[in-house]
Coordinates of C-alpha atoms and ligand atoms in Angstrom, one line a residue:
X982 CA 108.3 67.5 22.7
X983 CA 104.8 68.1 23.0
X984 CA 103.9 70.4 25.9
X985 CA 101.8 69.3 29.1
X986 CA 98.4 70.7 30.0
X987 CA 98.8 72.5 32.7
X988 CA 95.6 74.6 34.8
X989 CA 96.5 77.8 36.3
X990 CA 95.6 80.8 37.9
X991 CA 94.4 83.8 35.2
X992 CA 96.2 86.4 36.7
X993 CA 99.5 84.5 37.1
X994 CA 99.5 84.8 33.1
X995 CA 99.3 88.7 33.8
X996 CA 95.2 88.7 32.6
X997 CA 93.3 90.9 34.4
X998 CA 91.0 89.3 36.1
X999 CA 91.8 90.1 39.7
X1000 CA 89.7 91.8 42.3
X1001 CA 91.4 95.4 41.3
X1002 CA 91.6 95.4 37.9
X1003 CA 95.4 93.9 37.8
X1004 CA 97.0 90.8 37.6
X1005 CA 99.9 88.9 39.2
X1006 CA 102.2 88.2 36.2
X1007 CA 104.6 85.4 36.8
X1008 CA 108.0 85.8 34.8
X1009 CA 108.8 82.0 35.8
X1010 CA 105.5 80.9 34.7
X1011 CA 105.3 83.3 31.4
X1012 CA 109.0 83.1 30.4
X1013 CA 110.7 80.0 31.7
X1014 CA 108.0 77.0 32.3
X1015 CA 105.6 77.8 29.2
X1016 CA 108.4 76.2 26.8
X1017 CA 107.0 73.5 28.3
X1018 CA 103.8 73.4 30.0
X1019 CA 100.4 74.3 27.7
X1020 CA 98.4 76.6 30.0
X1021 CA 95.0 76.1 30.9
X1022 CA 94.4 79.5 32.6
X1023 CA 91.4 79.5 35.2
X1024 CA 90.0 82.4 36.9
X1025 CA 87.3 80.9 39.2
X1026 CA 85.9 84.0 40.2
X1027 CA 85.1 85.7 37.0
X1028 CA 83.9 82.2 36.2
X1029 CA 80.9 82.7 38.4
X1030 CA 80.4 85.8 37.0
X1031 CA 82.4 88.3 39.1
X1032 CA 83.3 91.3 37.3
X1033 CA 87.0 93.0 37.5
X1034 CA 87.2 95.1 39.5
X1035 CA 85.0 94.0 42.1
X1036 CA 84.8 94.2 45.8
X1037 CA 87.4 92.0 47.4
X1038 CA 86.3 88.7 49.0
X1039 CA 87.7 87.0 52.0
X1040 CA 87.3 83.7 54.1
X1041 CA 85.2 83.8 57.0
X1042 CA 84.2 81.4 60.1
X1043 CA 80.7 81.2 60.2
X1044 CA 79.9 78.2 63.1
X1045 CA 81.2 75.3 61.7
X1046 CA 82.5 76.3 58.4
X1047 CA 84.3 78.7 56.5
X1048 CA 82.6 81.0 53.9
X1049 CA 84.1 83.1 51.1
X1050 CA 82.1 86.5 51.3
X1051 CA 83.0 90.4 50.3
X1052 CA 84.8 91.7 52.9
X1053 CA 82.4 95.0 53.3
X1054 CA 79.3 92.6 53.1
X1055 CA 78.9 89.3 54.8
X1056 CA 75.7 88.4 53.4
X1057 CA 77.0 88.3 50.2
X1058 CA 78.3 84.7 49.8
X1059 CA 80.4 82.8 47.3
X1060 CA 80.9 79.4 48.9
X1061 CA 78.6 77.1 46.5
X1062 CA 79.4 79.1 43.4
X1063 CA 82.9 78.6 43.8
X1064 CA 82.7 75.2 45.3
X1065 CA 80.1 74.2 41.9
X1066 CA 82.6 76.0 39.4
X1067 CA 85.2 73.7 40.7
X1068 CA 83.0 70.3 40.4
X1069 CA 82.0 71.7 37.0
X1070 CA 85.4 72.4 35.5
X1071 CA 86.7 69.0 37.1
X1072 CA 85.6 66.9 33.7
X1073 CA 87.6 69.1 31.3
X1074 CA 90.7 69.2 33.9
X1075 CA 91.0 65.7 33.3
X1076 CA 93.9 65.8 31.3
X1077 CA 95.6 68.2 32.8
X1078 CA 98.7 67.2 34.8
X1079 CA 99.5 69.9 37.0
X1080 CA 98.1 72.9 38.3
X1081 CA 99.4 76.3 39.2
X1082 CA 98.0 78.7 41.4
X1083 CA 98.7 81.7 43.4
X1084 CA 98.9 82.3 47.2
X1085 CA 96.4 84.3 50.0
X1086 CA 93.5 84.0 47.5
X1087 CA 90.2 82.8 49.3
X1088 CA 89.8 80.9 45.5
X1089 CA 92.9 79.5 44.4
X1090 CA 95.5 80.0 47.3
X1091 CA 96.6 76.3 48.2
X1092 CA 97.3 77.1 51.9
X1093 CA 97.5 79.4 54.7
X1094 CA 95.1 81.8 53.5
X1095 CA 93.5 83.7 56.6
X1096 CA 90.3 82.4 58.1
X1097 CA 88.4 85.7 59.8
X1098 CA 85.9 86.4 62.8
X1099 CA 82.5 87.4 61.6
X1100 CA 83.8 90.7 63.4
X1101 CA 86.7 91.2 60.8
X1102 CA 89.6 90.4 63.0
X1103 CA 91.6 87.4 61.9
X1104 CA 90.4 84.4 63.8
X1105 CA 94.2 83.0 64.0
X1106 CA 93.5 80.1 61.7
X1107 CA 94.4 79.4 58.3
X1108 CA 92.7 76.8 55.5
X1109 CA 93.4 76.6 51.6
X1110 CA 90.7 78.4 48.9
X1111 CA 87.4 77.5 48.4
X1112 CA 87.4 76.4 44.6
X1113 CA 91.2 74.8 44.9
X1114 CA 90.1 72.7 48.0
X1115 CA 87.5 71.7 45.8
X1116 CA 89.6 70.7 42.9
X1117 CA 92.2 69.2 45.6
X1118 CA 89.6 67.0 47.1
X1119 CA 88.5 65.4 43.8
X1120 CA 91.8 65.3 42.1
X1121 CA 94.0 64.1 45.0
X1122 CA 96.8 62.8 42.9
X1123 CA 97.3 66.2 41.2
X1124 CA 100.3 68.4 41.3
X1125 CA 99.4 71.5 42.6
X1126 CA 101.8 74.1 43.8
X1127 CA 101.2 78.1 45.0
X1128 CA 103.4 80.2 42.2
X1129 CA 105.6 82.1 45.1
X1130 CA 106.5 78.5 46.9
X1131 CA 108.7 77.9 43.0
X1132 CA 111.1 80.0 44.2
X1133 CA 111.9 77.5 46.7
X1134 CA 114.7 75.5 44.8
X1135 CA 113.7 71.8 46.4
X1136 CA 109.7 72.4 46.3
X1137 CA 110.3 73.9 42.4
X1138 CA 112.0 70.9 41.8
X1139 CA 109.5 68.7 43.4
X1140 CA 106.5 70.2 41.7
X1141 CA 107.7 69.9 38.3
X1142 CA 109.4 66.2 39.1
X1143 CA 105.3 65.5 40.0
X1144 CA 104.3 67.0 36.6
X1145 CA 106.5 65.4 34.7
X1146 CA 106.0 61.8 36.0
X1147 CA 102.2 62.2 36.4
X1148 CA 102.1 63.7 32.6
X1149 CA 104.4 60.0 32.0
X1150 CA 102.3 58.1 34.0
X1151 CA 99.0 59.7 32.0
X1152 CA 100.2 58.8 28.9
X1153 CA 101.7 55.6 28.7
X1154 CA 99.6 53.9 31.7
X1155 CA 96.1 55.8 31.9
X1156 CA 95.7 56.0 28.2
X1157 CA 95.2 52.7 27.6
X1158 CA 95.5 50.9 31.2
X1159 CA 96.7 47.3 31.2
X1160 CA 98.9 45.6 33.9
X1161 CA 102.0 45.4 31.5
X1162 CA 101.8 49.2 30.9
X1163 CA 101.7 49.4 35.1
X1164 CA 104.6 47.1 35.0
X1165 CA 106.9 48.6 32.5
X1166 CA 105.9 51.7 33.9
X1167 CA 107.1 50.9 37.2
X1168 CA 110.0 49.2 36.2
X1169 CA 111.2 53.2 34.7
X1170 CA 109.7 54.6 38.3
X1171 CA 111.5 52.5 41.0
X1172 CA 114.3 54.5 41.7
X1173 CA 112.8 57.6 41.9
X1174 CA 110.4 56.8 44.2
X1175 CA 112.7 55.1 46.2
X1176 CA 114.4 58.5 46.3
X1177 CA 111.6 59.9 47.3
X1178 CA 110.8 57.3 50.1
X1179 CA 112.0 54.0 50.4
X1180 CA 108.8 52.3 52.1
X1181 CA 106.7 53.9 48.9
X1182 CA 109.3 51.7 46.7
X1183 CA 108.8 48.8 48.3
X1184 CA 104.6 49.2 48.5
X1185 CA 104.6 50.2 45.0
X1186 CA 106.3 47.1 44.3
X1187 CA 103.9 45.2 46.0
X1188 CA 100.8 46.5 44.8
X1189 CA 102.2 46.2 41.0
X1190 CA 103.0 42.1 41.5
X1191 CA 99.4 42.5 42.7
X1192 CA 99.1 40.1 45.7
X1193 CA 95.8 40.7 46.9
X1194 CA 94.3 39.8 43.7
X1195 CA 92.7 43.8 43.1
X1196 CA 91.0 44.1 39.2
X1197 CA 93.4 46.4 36.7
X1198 CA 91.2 49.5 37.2
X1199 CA 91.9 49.4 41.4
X1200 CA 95.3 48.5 41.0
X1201 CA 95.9 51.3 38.6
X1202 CA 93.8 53.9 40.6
X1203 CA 96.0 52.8 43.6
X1204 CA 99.1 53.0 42.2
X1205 CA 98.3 56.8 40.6
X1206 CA 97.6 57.6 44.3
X1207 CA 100.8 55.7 45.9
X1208 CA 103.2 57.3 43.3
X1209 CA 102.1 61.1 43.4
X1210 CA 101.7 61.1 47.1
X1211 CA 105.3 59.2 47.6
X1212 CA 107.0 61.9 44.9
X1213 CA 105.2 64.6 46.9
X1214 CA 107.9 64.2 49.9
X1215 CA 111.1 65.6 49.2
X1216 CA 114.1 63.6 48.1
X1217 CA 117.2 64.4 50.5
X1218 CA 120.8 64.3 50.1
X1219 CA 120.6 61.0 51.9
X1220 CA 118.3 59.2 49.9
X1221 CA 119.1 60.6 46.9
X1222 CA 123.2 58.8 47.8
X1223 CA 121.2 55.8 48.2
X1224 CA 119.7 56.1 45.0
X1225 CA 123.0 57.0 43.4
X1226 CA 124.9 53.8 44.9
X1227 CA 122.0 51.7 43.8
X1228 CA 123.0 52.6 40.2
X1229 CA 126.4 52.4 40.5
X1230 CA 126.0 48.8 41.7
X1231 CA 124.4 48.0 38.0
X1232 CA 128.2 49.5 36.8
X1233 CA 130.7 47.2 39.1
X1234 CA 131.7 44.6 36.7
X1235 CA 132.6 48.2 34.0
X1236 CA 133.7 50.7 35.8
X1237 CA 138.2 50.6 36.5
X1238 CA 139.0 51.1 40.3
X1239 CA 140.0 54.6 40.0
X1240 CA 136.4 55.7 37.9
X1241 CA 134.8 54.0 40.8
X1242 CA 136.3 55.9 43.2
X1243 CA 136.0 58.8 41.7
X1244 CA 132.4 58.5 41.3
X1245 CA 132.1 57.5 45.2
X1246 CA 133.7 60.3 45.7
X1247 CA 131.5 62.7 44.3
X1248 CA 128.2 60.9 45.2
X1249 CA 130.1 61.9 49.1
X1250 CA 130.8 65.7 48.2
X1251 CA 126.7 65.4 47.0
X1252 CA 126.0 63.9 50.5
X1253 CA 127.9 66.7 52.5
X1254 CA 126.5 69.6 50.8
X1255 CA 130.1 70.3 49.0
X1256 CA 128.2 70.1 45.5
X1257 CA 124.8 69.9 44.1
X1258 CA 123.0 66.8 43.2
X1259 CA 123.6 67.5 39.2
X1260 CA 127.4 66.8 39.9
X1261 CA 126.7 62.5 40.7
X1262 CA 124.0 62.6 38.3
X1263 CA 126.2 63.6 35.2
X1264 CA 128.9 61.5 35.9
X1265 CA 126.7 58.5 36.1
X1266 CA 124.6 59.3 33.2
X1267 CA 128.4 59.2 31.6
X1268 CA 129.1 56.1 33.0
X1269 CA 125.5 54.9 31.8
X1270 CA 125.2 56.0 28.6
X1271 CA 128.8 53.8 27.9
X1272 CA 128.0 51.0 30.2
X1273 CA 124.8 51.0 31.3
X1274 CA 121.6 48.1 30.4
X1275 CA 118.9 49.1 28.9
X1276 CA 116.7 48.7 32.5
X1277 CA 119.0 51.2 34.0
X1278 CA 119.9 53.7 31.3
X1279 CA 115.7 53.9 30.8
X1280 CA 115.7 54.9 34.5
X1281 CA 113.3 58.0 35.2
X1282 CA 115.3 59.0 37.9
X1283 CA 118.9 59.8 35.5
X1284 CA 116.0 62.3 33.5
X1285 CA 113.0 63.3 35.2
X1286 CA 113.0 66.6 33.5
X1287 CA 114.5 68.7 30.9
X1288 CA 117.8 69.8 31.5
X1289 CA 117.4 73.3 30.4
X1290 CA 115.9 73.7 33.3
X1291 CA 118.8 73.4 35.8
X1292 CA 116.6 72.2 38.6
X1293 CA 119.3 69.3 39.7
X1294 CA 121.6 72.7 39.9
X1295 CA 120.2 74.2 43.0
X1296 CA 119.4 70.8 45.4
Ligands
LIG1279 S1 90.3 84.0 41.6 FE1 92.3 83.1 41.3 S2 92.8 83.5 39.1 FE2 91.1 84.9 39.7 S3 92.2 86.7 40.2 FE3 91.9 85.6 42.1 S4 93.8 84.4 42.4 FE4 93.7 85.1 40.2

């Protein structure tokens, strides 16, 4: 399979580019997700010509707005370098279909990275970095996730749900954009969204039989923004049962009594925490794979990413 661009922050590749001379290695990143992704590693603030080492920076309330200046010397500031590194990198990012980065950088953290007083002390607020706020605001469909937040087993499975669908979606719909690619496209997509959030199914749905009359190129644009903001909320154990009895409605007429029990069964045990989510999936991708039509067995949702990586495991 060919691997998907992915951006992400230098020192998380263990380059060292940070502010001391070090880096920030990630073994998840380095060992586990680069059989996959291609990485596109970005250090903002060398970018603009910061050396490493160099004296720290940090995110400051100035009136109004925030500025990224050194911590020992205020007057030196950042903020447009950073912000026009960002809109100039934005073109080449284009392909990209995810983006890593780490957190408490005034650069690339995504959130809660302290905000200070002029004085030093923390002025009690937090806001996301300069240059990934930047990127953020132009790219708002794009996966972006802080590097210590994988850990979390439903927001690592989340993010790389996003990448995968958005790398899909990229491919065979933004390639070469026509209202049959939307179509088939959504026709894969429908019941992992509506694990995801039901309304966001049924929106989606509308949008793609196009009511309003919108050109391809709006519909399209709409729909990129509707799916990657719908998979951005987390699936539960609730929806996710929906989802499940959904498909096992497609195997009624081929299932016997006793494999449809057993299946309900363990699509329950799912729902009440007894076992974890790859538990329904595998025995209805069994029950698919033997039984199953080809709009159902070509569901997103039975395969949104590689096995290997165990992610159904752990939710
Ligand atoms: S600017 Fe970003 S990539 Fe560069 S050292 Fe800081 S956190 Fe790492």
């Amino acid at each position: 399979m060919k691997k998907i661009p992915i951006a992400i922050s230098s020192c998380l590749l263990g380059n060292e580019v940070r502010y001391d001379g070090g880096h920030k290695q990630s073994k998840y990143c380095l060992n586990t997700l680069s059989d996959w992704f291609d990485y596109k590693p970005i250090c903002p603030e060398m970018g603009i010509g910061m050396p490493s080492p160099r004296p720290p920076i940090h995110l400051v309330e100035k009136g109004d707005s925030i500025r990224v200046v050194q911590v020992d010397d205020h007057d030196v500031d950042v903020t447009e370098e950073l912000k026009g590194f960002a809109r100039k990198r934005i073109p080449e990012l284009d392909r990209i279909s995810g983006y890593i980065v780490i957190r408490n950088s005034p650069s690339c953290g995504m959130e809660r990275v302290k905000v200070y007083h002029e004085n030093g002390n923390p002025a009690g607020k937090s806001t996301r970095g300069v240059y990934i706020g930047e990127i953020m605001k132009q790219r708002p469909e794009l996966p972006v996730e802080e590097e210590g937040r994988l850990q979390d087993p439903k927001l690592r499975e989340n993010f790389i749900t996003r990448v995968f669908a958005y790398e899909d979606f990229q491919e065979n719909v933004k390639a070469n954009p026509t209202i049959d690619k939307l179509v088939k496209f959504h026709s894969r997509y429908k019941y992992l969204v509506m694990a995801h959030c039901y309304e966001d199914y049924k929106e989606l749905g509308r949008l793609v039989a196009n009511q309003d009359g919108l050109a391809t190129a709006e519909i399209i644009d709409k729909y990129e923004l509707g799916l990657m903001t719908s998979l951005k909320k987390i699936a539960n154990p609730k929806s996710h049962s929906n989802v499940l009895y959904h498909i096992m409605g497609y195997l009624k007429d081929s299932l016997t009594s006793e494999a449809k029990q057993e299946l309900v069964n363990v699509i329950e045990q799912y729902r009440k925490g007894m076992v974890t989510l790859i538990a329904p999936v595998t025995l209805i991708n069994h029950y698919i794979k033997q039984f199953g039509n080809d709009y159902i067995a070509s569901q997103a949702y039975l395969d949104p990413h590689p096995i290997e990586l165990g992610l159904r495991n752990y939710i």
